[in-house]
mmCIF file with all atom_site columns, C-alpha atoms and ligand atoms in Angstrom:
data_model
loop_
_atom_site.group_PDB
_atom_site.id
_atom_site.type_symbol
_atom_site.label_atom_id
_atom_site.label_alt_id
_atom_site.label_comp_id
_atom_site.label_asym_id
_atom_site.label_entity_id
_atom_site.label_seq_id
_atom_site.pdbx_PDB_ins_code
_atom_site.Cartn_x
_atom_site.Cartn_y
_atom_site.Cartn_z
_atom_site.occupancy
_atom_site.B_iso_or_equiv
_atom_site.pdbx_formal_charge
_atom_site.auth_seq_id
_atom_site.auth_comp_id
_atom_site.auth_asym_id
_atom_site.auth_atom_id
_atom_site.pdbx_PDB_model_num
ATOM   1   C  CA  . UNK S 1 1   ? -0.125  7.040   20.509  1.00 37.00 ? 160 UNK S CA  1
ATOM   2   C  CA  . UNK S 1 2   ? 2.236   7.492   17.367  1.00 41.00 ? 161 UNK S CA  1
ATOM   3   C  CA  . UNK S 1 3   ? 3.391   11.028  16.913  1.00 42.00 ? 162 UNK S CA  1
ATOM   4   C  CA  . UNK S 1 4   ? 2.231   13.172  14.648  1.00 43.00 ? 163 UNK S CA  1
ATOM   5   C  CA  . UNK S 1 5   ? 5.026   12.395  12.100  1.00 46.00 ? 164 UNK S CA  1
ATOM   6   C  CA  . UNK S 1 6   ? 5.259   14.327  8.484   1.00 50.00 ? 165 UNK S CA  1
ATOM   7   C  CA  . UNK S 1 7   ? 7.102   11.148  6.353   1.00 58.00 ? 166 UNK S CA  1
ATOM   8   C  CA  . UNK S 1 8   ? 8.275   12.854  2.936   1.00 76.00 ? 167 UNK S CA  1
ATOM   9   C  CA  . UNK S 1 9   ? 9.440   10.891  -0.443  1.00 90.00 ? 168 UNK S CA  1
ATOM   10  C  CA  . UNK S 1 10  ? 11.627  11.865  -2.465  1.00 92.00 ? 169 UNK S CA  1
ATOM   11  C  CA  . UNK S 1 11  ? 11.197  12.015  -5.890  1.00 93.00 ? 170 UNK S CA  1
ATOM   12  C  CA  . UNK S 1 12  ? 13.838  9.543   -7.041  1.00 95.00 ? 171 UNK S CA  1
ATOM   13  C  CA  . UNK S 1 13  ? 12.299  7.040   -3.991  1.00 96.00 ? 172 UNK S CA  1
ATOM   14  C  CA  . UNK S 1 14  ? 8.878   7.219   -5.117  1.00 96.00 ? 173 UNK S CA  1
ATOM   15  C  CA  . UNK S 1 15  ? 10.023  6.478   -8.528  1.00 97.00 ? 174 UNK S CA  1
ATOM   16  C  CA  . UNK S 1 16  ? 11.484  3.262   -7.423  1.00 97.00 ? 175 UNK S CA  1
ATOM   17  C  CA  . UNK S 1 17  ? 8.636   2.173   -5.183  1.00 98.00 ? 176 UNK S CA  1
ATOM   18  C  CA  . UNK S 1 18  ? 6.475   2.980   -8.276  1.00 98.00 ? 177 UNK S CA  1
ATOM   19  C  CA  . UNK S 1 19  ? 8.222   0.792   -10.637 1.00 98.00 ? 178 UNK S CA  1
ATOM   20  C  CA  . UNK S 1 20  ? 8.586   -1.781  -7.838  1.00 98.00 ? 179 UNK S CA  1
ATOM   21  C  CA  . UNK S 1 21  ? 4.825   -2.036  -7.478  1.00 98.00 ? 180 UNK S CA  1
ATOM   22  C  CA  . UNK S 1 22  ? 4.626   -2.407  -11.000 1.00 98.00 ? 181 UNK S CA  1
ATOM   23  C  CA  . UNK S 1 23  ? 7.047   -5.144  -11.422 1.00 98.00 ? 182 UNK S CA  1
ATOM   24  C  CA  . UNK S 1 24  ? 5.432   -6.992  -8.212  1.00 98.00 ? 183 UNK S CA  1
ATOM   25  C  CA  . UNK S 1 25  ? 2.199   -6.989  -9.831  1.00 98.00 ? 184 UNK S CA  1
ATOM   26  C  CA  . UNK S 1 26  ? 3.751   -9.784  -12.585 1.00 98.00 ? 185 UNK S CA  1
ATOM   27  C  CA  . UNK S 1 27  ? 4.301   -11.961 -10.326 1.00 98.00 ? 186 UNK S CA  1
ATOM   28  C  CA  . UNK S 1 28  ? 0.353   -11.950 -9.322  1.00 98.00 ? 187 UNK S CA  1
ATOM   29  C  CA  . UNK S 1 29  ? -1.126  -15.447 -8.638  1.00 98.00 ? 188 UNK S CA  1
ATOM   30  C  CA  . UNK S 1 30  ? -5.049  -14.531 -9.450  1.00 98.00 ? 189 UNK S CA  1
ATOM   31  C  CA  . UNK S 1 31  ? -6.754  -17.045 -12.136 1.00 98.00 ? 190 UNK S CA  1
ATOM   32  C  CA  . UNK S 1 32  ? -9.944  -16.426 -10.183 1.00 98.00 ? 191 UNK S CA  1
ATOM   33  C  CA  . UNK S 1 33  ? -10.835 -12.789 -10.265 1.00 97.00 ? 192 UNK S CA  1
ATOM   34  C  CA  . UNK S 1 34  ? -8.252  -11.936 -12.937 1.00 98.00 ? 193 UNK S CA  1
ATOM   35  C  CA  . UNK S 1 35  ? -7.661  -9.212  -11.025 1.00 98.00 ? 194 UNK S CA  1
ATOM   36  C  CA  . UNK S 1 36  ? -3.521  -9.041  -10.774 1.00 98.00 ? 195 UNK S CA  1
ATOM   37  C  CA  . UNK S 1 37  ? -2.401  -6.298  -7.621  1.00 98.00 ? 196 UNK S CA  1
ATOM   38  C  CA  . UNK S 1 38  ? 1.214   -5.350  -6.898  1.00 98.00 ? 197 UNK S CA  1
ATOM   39  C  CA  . UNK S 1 39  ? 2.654   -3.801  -4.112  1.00 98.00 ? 198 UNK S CA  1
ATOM   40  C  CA  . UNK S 1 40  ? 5.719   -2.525  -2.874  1.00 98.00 ? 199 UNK S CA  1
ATOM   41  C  CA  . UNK S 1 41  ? 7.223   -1.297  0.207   1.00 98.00 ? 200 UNK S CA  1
ATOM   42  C  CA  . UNK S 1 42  ? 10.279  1.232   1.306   1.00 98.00 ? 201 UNK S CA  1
ATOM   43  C  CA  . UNK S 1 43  ? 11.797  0.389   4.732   1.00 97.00 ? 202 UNK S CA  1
ATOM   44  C  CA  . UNK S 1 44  ? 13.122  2.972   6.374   1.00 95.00 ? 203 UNK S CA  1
ATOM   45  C  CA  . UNK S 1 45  ? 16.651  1.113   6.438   1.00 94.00 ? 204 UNK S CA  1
ATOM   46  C  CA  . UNK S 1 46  ? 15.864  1.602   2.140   1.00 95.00 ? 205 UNK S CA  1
ATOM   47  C  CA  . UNK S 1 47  ? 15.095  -1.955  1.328   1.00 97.00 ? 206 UNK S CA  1
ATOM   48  C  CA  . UNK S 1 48  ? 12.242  -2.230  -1.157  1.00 98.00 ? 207 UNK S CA  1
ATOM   49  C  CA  . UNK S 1 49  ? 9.867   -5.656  -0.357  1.00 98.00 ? 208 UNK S CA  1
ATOM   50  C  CA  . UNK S 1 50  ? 7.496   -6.761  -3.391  1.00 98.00 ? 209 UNK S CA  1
ATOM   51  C  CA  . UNK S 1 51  ? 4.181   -8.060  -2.851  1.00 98.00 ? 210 UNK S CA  1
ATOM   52  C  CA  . UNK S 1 52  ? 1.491   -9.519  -5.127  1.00 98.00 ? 211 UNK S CA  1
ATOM   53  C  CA  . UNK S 1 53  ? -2.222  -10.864 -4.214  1.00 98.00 ? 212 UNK S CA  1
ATOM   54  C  CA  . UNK S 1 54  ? -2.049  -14.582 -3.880  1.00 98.00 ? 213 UNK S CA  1
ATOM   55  C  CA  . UNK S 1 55  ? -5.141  -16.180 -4.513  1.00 98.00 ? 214 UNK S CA  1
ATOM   56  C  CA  . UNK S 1 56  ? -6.619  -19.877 -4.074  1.00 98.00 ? 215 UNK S CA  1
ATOM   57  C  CA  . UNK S 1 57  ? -9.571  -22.367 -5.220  1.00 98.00 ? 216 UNK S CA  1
ATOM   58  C  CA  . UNK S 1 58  ? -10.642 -22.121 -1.468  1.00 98.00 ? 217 UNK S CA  1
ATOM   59  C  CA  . UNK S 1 59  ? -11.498 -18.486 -2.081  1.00 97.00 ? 218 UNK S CA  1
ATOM   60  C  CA  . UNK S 1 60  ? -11.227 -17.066 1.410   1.00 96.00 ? 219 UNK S CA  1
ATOM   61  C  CA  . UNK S 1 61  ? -7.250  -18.882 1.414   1.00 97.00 ? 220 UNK S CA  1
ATOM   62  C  CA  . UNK S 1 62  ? -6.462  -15.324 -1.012  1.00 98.00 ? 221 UNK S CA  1
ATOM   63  C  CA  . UNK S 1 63  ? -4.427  -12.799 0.423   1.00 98.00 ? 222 UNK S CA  1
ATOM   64  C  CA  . UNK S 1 64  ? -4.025  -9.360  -1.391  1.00 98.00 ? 223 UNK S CA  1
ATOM   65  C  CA  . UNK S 1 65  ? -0.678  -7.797  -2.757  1.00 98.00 ? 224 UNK S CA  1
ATOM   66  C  CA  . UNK S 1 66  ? -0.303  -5.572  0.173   1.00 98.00 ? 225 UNK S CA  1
ATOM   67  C  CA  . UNK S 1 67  ? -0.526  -8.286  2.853   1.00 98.00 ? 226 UNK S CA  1
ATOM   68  C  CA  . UNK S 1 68  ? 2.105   -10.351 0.928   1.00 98.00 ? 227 UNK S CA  1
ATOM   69  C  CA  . UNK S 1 69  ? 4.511   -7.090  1.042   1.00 98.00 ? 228 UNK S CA  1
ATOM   70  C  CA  . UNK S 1 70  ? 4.116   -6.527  4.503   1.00 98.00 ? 229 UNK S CA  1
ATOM   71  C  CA  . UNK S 1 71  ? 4.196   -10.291 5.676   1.00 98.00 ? 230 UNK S CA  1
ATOM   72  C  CA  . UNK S 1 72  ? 7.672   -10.951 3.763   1.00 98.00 ? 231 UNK S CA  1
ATOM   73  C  CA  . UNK S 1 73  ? 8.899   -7.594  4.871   1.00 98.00 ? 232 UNK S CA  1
ATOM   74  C  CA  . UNK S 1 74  ? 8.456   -8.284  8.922   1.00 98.00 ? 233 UNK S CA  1
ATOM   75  C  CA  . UNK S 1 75  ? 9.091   -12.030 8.289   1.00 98.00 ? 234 UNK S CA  1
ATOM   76  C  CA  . UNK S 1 76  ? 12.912  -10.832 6.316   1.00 96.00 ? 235 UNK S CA  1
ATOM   77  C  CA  . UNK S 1 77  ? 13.374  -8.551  9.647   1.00 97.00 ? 236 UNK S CA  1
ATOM   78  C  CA  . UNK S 1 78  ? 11.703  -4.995  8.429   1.00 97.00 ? 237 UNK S CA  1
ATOM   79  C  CA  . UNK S 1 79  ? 8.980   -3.703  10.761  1.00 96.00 ? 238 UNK S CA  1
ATOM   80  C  CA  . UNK S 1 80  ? 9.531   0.215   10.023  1.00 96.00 ? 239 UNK S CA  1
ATOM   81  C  CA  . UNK S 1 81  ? 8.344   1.893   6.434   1.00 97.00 ? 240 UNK S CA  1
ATOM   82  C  CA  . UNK S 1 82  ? 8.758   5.175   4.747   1.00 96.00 ? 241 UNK S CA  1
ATOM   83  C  CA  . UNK S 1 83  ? 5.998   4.648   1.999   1.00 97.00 ? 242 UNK S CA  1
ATOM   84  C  CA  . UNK S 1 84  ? 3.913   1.948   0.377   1.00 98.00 ? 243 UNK S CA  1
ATOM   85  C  CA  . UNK S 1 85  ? 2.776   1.816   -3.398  1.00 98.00 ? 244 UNK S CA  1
ATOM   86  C  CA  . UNK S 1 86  ? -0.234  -0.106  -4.925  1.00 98.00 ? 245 UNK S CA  1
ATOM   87  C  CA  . UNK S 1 87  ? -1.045  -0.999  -8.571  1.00 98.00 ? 246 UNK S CA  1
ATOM   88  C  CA  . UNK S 1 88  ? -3.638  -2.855  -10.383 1.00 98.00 ? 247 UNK S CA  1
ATOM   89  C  CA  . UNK S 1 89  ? -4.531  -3.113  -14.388 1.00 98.00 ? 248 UNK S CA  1
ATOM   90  C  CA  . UNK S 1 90  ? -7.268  -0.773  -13.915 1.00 97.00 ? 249 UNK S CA  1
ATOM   91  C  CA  . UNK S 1 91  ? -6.636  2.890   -15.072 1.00 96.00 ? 250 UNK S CA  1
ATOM   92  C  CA  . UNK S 1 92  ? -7.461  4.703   -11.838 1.00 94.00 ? 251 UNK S CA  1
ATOM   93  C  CA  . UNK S 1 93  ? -5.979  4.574   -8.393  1.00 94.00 ? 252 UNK S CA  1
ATOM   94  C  CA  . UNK S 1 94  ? -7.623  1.473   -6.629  1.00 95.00 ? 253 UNK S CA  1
ATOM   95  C  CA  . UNK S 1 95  ? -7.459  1.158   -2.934  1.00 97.00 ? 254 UNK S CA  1
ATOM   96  C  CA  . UNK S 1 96  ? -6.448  -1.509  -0.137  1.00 98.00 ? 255 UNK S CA  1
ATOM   97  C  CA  . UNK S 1 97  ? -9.134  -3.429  1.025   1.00 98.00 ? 256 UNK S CA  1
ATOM   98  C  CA  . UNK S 1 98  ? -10.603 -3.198  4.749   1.00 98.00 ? 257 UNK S CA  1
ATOM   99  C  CA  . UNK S 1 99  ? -8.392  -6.251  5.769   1.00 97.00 ? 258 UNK S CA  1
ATOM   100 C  CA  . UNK S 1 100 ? -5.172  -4.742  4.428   1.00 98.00 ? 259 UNK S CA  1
ATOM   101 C  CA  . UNK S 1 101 ? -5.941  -1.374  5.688   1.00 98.00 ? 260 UNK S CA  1
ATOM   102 C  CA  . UNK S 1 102 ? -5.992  -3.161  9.232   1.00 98.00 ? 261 UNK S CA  1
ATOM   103 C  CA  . UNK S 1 103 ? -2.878  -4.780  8.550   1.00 98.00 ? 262 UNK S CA  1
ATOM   104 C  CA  . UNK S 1 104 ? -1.077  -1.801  7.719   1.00 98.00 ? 263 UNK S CA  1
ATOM   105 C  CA  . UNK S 1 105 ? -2.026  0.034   10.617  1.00 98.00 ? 264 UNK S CA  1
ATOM   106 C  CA  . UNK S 1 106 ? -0.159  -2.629  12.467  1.00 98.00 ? 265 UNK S CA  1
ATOM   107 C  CA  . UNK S 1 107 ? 3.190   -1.581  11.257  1.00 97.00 ? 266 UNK S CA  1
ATOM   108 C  CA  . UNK S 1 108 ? 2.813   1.636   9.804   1.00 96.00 ? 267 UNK S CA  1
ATOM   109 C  CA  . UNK S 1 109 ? 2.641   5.557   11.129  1.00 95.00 ? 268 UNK S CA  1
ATOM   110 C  CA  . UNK S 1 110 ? -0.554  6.902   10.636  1.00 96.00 ? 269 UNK S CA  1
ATOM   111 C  CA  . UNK S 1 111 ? 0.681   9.603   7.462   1.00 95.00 ? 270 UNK S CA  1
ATOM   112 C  CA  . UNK S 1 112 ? 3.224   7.235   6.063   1.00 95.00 ? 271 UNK S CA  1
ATOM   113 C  CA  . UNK S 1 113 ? 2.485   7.980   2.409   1.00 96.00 ? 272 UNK S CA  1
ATOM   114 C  CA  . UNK S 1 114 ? 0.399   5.508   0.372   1.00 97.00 ? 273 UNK S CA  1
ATOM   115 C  CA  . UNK S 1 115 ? 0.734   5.895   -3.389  1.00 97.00 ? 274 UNK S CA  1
ATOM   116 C  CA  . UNK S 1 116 ? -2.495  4.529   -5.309  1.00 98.00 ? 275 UNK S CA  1
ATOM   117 C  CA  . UNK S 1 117 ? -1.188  4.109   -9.532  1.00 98.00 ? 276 UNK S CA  1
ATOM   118 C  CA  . UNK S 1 118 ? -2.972  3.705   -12.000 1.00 97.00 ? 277 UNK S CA  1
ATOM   119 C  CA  . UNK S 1 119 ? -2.619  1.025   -14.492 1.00 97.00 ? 278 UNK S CA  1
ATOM   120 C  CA  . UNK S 1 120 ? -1.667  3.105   -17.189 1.00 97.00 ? 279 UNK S CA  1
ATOM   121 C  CA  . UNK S 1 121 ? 1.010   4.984   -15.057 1.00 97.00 ? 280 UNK S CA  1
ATOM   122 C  CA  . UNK S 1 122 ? 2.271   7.664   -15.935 1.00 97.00 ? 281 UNK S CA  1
ATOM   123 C  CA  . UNK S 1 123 ? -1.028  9.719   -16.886 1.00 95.00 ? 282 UNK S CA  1
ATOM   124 C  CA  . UNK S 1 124 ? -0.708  12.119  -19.247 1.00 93.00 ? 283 UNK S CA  1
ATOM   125 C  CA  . UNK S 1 125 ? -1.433  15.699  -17.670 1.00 90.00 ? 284 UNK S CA  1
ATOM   126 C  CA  . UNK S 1 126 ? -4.357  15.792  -19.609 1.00 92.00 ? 285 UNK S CA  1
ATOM   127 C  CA  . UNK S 1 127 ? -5.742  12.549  -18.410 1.00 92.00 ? 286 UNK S CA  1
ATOM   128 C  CA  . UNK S 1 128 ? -9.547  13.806  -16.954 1.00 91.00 ? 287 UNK S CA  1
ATOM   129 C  CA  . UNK S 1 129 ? -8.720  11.238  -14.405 1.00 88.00 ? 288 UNK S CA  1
ATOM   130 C  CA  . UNK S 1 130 ? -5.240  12.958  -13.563 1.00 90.00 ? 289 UNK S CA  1
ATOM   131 C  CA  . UNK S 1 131 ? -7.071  15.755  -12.768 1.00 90.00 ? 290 UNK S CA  1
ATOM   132 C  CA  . UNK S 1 132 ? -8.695  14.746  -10.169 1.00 88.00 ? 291 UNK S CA  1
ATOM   133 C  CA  . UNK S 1 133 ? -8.267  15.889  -6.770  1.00 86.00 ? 292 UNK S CA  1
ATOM   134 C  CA  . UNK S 1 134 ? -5.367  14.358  -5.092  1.00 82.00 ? 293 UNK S CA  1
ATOM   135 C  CA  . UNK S 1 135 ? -3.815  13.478  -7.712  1.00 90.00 ? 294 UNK S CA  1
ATOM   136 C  CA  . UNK S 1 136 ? 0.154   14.157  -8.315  1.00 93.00 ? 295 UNK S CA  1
ATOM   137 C  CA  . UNK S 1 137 ? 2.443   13.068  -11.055 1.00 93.00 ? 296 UNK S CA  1
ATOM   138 C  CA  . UNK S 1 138 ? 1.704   10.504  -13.017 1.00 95.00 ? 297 UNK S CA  1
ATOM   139 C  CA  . UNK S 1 139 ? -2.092  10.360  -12.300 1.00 96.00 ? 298 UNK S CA  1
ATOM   140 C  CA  . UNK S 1 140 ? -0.877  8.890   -8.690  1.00 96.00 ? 299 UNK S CA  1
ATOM   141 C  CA  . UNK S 1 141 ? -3.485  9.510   -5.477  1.00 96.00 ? 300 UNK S CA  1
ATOM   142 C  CA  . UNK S 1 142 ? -1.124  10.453  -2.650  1.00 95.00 ? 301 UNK S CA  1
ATOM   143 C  CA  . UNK S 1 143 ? -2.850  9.331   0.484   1.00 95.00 ? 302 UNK S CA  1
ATOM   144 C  CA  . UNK S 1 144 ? -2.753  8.362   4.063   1.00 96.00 ? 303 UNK S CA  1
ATOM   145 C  CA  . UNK S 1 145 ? -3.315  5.237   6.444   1.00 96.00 ? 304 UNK S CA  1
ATOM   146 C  CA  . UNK S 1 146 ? -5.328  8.088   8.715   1.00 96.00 ? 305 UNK S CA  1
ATOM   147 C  CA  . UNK S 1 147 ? -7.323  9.073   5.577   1.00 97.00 ? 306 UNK S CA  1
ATOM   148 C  CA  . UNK S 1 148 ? -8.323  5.458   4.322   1.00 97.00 ? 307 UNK S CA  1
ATOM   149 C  CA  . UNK S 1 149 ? -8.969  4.108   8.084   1.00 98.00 ? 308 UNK S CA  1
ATOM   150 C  CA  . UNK S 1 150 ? -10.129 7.141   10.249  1.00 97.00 ? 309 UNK S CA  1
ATOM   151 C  CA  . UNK S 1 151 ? -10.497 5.687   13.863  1.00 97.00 ? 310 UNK S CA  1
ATOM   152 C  CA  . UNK S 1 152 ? -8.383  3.103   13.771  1.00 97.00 ? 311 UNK S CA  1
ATOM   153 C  CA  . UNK S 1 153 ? -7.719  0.778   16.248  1.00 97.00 ? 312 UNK S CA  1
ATOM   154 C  CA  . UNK S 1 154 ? -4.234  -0.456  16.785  1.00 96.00 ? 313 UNK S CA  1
ATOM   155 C  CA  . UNK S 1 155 ? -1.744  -2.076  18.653  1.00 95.00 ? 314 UNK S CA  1
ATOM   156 C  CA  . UNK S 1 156 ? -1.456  1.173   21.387  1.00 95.00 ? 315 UNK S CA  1
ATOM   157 C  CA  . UNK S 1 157 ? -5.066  0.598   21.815  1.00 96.00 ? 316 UNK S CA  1
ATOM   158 C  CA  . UNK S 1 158 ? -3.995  -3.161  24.059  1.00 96.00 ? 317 UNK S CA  1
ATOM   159 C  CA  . UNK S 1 159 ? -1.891  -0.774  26.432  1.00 96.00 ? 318 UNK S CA  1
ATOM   160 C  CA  . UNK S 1 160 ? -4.576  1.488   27.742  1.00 96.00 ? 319 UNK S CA  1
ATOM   161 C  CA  . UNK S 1 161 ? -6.009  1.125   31.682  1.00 96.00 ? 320 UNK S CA  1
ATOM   162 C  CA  . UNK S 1 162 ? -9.335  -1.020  31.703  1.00 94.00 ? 321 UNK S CA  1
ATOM   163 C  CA  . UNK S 1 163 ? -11.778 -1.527  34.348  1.00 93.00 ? 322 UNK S CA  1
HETATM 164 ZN ZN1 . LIG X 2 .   ? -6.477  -6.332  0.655   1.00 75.12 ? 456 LIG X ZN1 1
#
């Protein structure tokens, strides 16, 4: 089982990853749903992979901004991550999708910080959306791999005794 293991950011860090996720999100491929995703990802070596969703004619050929990250991160030789940030155009935190979530848990501790930002990043403090709970700087939802895929089944899972 992975340890319990309490990952923390730093400020200047999640900054970068931020603005990483941000700049990853130009280089979106998405004609079809218009619907342009970056990602970015912090080894724990301090490399920062870019990701953006990748989409096709053959719709089911797409593959999000997260997926890209992670696939060009272990295929360039990174397989361990301090945090991951995702960002769309829409104003609110938006989430990975059930395939991506799955996909993450493969490489990633359970409470590895996941930083959902807003379009519009930074939110003003008055923002009603910045307000919600969750939220930290920026209008950012700080969350978890455990908290968006309770449950989960991962690679530890292959290793236990079966009849
Ligand atoms: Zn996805």
């Amino acid at each position: 089982m992975s340890a319990a293991r309490a990952w923390t950011l730093s400020l200047e860090d999640r900054a970068t990853l931020i603005k990483a996720a941000i700049e990853a999100k130009e280089t979106t491929y998405s004609p079809y749903s218009k619907f342009p995703v970056g990602a970015a990802l912090l080894t724990t070596d301090g490399k920062i992979i870019k990701g953006a969703n990748v989409e096709n004619a053959s719709y089911g050929g797409t593959i999000c901004a997260e997926r890209t990250a992670l696939v060009k991160a272990v295929t360039e030789g990174s397989r361990s991550f301090v945090a991951l940030a995702v960002t769309s155009n829409v104003n609110a935190a938006i989430s990975p999708c059930g395939i991506c979530r799955q996909v993450i848990r493969e490489f990633c501790v359970l409470d590895m910080p996941i930083l959902l930002v807003p379009g519009d990043y930074p939110k003003q403090p008055d923002d009603p959306e910045a307000k919600k709970p969750g939220m930290t700087e920026g209008g950012v939802l700080e969350t978890t791999l455990d908290v968006l895929l309770p449950h989960s089944f991962g690679p530890e899972h292959l290793e236990l005794p079966r009849n």
